[in-house]
Short mmCIF file of C-alpha atoms in Angstrom, two decimals:
data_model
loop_
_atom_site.label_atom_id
_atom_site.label_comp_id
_atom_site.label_asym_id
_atom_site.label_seq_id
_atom_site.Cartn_x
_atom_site.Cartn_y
_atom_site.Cartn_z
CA UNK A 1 -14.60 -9.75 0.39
CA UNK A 2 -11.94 -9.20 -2.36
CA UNK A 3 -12.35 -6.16 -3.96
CA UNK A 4 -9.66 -5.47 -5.81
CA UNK A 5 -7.97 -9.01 -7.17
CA UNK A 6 -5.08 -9.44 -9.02
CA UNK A 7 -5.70 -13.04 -10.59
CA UNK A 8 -2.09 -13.97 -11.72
CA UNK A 9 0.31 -14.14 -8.65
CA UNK A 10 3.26 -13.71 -10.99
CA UNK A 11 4.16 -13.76 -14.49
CA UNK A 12 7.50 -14.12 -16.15
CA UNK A 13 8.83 -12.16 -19.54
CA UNK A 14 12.03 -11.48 -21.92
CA UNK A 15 13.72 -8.03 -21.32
CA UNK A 16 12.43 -5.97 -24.50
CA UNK A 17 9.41 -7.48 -24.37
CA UNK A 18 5.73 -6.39 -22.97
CA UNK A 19 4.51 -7.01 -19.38
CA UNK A 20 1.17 -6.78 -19.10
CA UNK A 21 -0.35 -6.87 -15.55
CA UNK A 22 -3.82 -6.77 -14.78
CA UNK A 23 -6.18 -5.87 -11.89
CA UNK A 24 -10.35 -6.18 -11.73
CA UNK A 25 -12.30 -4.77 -9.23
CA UNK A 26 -16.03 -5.22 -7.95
CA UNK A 27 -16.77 -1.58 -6.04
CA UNK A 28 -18.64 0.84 -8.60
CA UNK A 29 -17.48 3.28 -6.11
CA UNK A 30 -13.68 2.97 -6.94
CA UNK A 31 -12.77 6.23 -8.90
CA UNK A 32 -9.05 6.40 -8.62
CA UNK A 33 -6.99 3.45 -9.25
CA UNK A 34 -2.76 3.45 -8.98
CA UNK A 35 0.01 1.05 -9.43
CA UNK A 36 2.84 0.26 -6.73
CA UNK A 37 5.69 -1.34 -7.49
CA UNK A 38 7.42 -3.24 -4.35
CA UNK A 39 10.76 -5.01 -3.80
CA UNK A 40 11.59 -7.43 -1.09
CA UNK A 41 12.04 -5.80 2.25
CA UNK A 42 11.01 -2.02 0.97
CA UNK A 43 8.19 -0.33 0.96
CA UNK A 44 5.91 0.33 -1.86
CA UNK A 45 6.40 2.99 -4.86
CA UNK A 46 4.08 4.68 -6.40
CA UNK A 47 4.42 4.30 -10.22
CA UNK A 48 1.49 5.71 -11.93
CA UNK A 49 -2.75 6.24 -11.54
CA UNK A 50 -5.57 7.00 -13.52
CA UNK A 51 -8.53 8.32 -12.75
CA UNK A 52 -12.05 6.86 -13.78
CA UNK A 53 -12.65 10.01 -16.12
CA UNK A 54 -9.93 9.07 -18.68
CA UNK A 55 -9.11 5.18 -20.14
CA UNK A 56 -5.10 5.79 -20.54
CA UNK A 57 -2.43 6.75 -18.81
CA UNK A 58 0.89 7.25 -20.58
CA UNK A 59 4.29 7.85 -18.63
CA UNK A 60 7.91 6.63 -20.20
CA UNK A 61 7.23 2.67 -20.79
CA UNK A 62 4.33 2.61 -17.95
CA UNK A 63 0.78 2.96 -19.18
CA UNK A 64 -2.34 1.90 -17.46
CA UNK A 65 -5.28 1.22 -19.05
CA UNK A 66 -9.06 1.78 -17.45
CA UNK A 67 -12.31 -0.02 -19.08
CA UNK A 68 -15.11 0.71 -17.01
CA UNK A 69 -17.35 -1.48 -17.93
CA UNK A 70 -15.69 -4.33 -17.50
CA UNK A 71 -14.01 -2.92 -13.85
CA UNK A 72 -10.62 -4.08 -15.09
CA UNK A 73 -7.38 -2.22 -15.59
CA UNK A 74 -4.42 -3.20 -16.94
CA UNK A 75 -0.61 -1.80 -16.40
CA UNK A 76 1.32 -2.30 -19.34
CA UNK A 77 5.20 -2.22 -19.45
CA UNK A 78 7.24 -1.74 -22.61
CA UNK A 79 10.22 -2.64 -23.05
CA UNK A 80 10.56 -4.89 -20.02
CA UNK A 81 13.54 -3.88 -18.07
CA UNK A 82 15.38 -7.05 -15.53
CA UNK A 83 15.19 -4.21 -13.33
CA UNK A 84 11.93 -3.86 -13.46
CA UNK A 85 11.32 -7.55 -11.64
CA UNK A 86 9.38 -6.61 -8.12
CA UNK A 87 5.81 -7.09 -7.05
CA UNK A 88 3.32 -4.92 -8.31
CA UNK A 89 -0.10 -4.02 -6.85
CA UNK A 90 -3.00 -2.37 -8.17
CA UNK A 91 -4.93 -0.25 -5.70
CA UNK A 92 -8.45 1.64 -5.45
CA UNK A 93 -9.64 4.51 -3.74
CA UNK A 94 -13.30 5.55 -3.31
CA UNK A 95 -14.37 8.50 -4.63
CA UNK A 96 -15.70 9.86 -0.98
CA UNK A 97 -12.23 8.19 0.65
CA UNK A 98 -9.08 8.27 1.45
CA UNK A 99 -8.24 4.72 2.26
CA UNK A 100 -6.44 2.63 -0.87
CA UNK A 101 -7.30 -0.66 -0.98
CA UNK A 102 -5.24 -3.01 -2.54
CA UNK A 103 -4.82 -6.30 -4.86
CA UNK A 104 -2.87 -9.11 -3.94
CA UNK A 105 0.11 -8.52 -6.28
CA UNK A 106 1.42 -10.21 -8.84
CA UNK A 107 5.28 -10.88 -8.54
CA UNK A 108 7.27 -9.94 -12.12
CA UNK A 109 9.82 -11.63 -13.76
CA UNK A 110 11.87 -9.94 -16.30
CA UNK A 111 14.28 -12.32 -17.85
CA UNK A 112 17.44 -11.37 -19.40
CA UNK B 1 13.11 15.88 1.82
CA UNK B 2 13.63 12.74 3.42
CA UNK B 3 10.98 10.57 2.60
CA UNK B 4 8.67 8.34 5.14
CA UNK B 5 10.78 7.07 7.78
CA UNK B 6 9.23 4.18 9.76
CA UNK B 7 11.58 2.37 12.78
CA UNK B 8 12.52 0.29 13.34
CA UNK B 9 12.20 -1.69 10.82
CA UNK B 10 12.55 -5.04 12.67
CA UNK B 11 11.00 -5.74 16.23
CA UNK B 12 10.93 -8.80 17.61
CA UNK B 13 8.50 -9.32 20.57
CA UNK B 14 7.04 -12.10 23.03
CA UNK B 15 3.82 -12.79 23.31
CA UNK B 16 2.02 -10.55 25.82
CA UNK B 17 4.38 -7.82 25.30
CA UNK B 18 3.81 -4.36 23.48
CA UNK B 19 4.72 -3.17 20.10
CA UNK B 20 5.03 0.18 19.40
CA UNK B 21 5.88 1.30 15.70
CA UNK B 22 6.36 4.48 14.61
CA UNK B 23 6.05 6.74 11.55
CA UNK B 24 7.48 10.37 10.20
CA UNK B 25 5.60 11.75 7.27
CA UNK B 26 7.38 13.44 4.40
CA UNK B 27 7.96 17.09 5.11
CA UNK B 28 4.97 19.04 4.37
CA UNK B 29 2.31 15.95 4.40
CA UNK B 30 -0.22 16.03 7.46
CA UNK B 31 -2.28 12.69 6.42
CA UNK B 32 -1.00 9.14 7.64
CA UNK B 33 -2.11 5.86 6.79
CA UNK B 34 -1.19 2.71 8.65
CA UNK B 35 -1.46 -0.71 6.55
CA UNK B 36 -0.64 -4.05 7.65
CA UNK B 37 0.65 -6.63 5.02
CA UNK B 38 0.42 -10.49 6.24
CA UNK B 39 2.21 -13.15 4.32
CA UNK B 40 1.36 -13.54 1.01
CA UNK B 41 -1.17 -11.02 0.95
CA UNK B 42 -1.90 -7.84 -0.37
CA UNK B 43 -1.56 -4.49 2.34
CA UNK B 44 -4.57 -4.19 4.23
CA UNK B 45 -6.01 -0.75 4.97
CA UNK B 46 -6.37 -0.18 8.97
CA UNK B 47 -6.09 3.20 10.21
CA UNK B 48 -5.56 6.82 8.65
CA UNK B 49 -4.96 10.04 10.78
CA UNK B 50 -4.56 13.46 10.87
CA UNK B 51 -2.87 15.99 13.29
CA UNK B 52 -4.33 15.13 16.81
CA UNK B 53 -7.13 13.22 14.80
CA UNK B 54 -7.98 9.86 13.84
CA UNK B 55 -10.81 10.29 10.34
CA UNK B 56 -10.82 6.54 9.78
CA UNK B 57 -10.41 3.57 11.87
CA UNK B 58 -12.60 0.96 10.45
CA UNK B 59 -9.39 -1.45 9.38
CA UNK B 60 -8.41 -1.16 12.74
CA UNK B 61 -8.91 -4.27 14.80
CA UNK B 62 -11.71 -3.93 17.60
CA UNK B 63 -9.03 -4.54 20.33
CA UNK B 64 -5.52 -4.25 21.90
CA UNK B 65 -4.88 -1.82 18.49
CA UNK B 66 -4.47 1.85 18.60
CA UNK B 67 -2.62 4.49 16.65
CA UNK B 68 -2.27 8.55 17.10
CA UNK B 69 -0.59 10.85 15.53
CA UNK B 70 -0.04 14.19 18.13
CA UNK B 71 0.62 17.82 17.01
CA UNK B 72 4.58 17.35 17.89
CA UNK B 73 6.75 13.77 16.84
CA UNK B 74 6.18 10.92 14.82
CA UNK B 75 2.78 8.76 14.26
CA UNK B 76 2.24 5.73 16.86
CA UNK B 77 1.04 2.69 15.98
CA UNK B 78 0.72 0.18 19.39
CA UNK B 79 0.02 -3.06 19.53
CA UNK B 80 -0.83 -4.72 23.14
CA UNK B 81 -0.16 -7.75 24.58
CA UNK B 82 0.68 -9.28 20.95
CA UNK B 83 0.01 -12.20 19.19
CA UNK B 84 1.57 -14.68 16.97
CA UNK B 85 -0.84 -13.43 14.57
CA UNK B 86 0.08 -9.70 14.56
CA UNK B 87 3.67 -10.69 12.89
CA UNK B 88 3.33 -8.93 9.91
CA UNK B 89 5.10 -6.00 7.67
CA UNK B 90 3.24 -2.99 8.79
CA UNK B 91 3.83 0.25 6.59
CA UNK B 92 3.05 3.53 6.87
CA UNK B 93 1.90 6.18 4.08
CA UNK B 94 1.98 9.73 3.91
CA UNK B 95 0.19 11.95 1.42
CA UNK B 96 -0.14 16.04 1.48
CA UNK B 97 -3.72 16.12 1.33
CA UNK B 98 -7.08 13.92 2.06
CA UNK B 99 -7.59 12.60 -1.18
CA UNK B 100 -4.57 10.66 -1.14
CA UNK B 101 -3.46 10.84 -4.92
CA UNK B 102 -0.25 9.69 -4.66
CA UNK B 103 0.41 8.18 -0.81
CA UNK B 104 3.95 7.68 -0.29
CA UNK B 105 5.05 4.52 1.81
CA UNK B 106 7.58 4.28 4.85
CA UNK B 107 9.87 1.18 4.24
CA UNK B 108 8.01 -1.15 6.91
CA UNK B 109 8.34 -2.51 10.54
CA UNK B 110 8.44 -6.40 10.43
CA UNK B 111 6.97 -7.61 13.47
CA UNK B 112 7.95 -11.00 14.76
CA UNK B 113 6.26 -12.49 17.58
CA UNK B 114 7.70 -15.45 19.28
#
């Protein structure tokens, strides 16, 4: 039982352009929801969250969007950076729990 | 502050043999999480812990998996008499408090098992 899926295991853009990575989930009981960003043989980094009181999430060319109603967020990057090429994964935490669980990632290309 | 340090961060093992992989939270942070990540999958929740308690264990498998985390020295994650199966990138996280707002992740142990 997926429940957080990341539907596009990668996606390719041109530096200065906008990445736009998405993420839906099925438990109504997700209330915090964060973005990792991974390269090959390192652990994950934390690069930004939202919680399911606000819909944006604004910080430097990172900003994650939250619709509810749909259970679907979005990370959006602008401009693309080459460096910015990794794996990202969403992530969801219940609101009783500590445990994170994750999507499946969707590997970024940034093109120079 | 050093940040999660996990090690080693390659262990190669037979099957039938132990694997033990260990974990040093950040400086200040009390709460570990263990996840596993298999090939071409996402990380997989399996254990978090406290100081000389385990809160959550329901991502653990039923058997030959355990993991502590004692009042002195790194977590412990050990894996008994392994399986080609358990290869996988495990990683730990560390956050300073239960609700786990931003968990910071150890670099990995890749477990091979030939």
């Amino acid at each position: 039982d997926q429940q957080v899926k990341q539907n596009s295991p990668s996606l390719s853009v041109q530096e200065g352009r906008i990445s736009i990575l998405n993420c839906d989930y099925t438990n109504s009981m997700f209330d915090y929801f964060l973005w990792y960003k991974k390269y090959p043989a390192e652990g994950p980094t934390f690069l930004i969250s939202i919680s399911s009181i606000k819909d944006k999430n604004e910080d430097g060319r990172f900003t994650v969007f939250l619709n509810k109603s749909a259970k679907h967020l979005s990370l959006h990057i602008v401009p693309s950076q080459p460096g910015d090429s990794a794996v990202y994964f969403c992530a969801a935490r219940e609101t009783s729990g500590s445990r994170l669980t994750f999507g499946e990632g969707t590997q970024l290309t940034v093109n120079p | 502050n050093a940040g999660v340090m996990q090690n080693p961060r390659h262990l190669v093992r037979r099957r039938g043999q132990e694997a033990r992989l260990r974990c040093s939270p950040m400086k200040g942070h009390s709460h570990v999480y263990w996840y596993r990540q298999l090939p071409e999958e996402g990380l997989k929740f399996m254990v978090y812990l406290q100081k000389e308690n385990i809160i959550d264990e329901s991502g653990m498998p039923k058997e030959r998996f355990s993991a502590e985390f004692p009042k002195e020295g790194p977590s412990i994650l050990r894996i008994q008499q392994v399986v080609r199966g358990d290869s996988a990138a495990y990683f730990c996280a560390s956050s300073a408090d239960s609700l786990n707002t931003e968990a910071f992740f150890g670099q990995g142990t890749r477990l091979t098992v030939v």
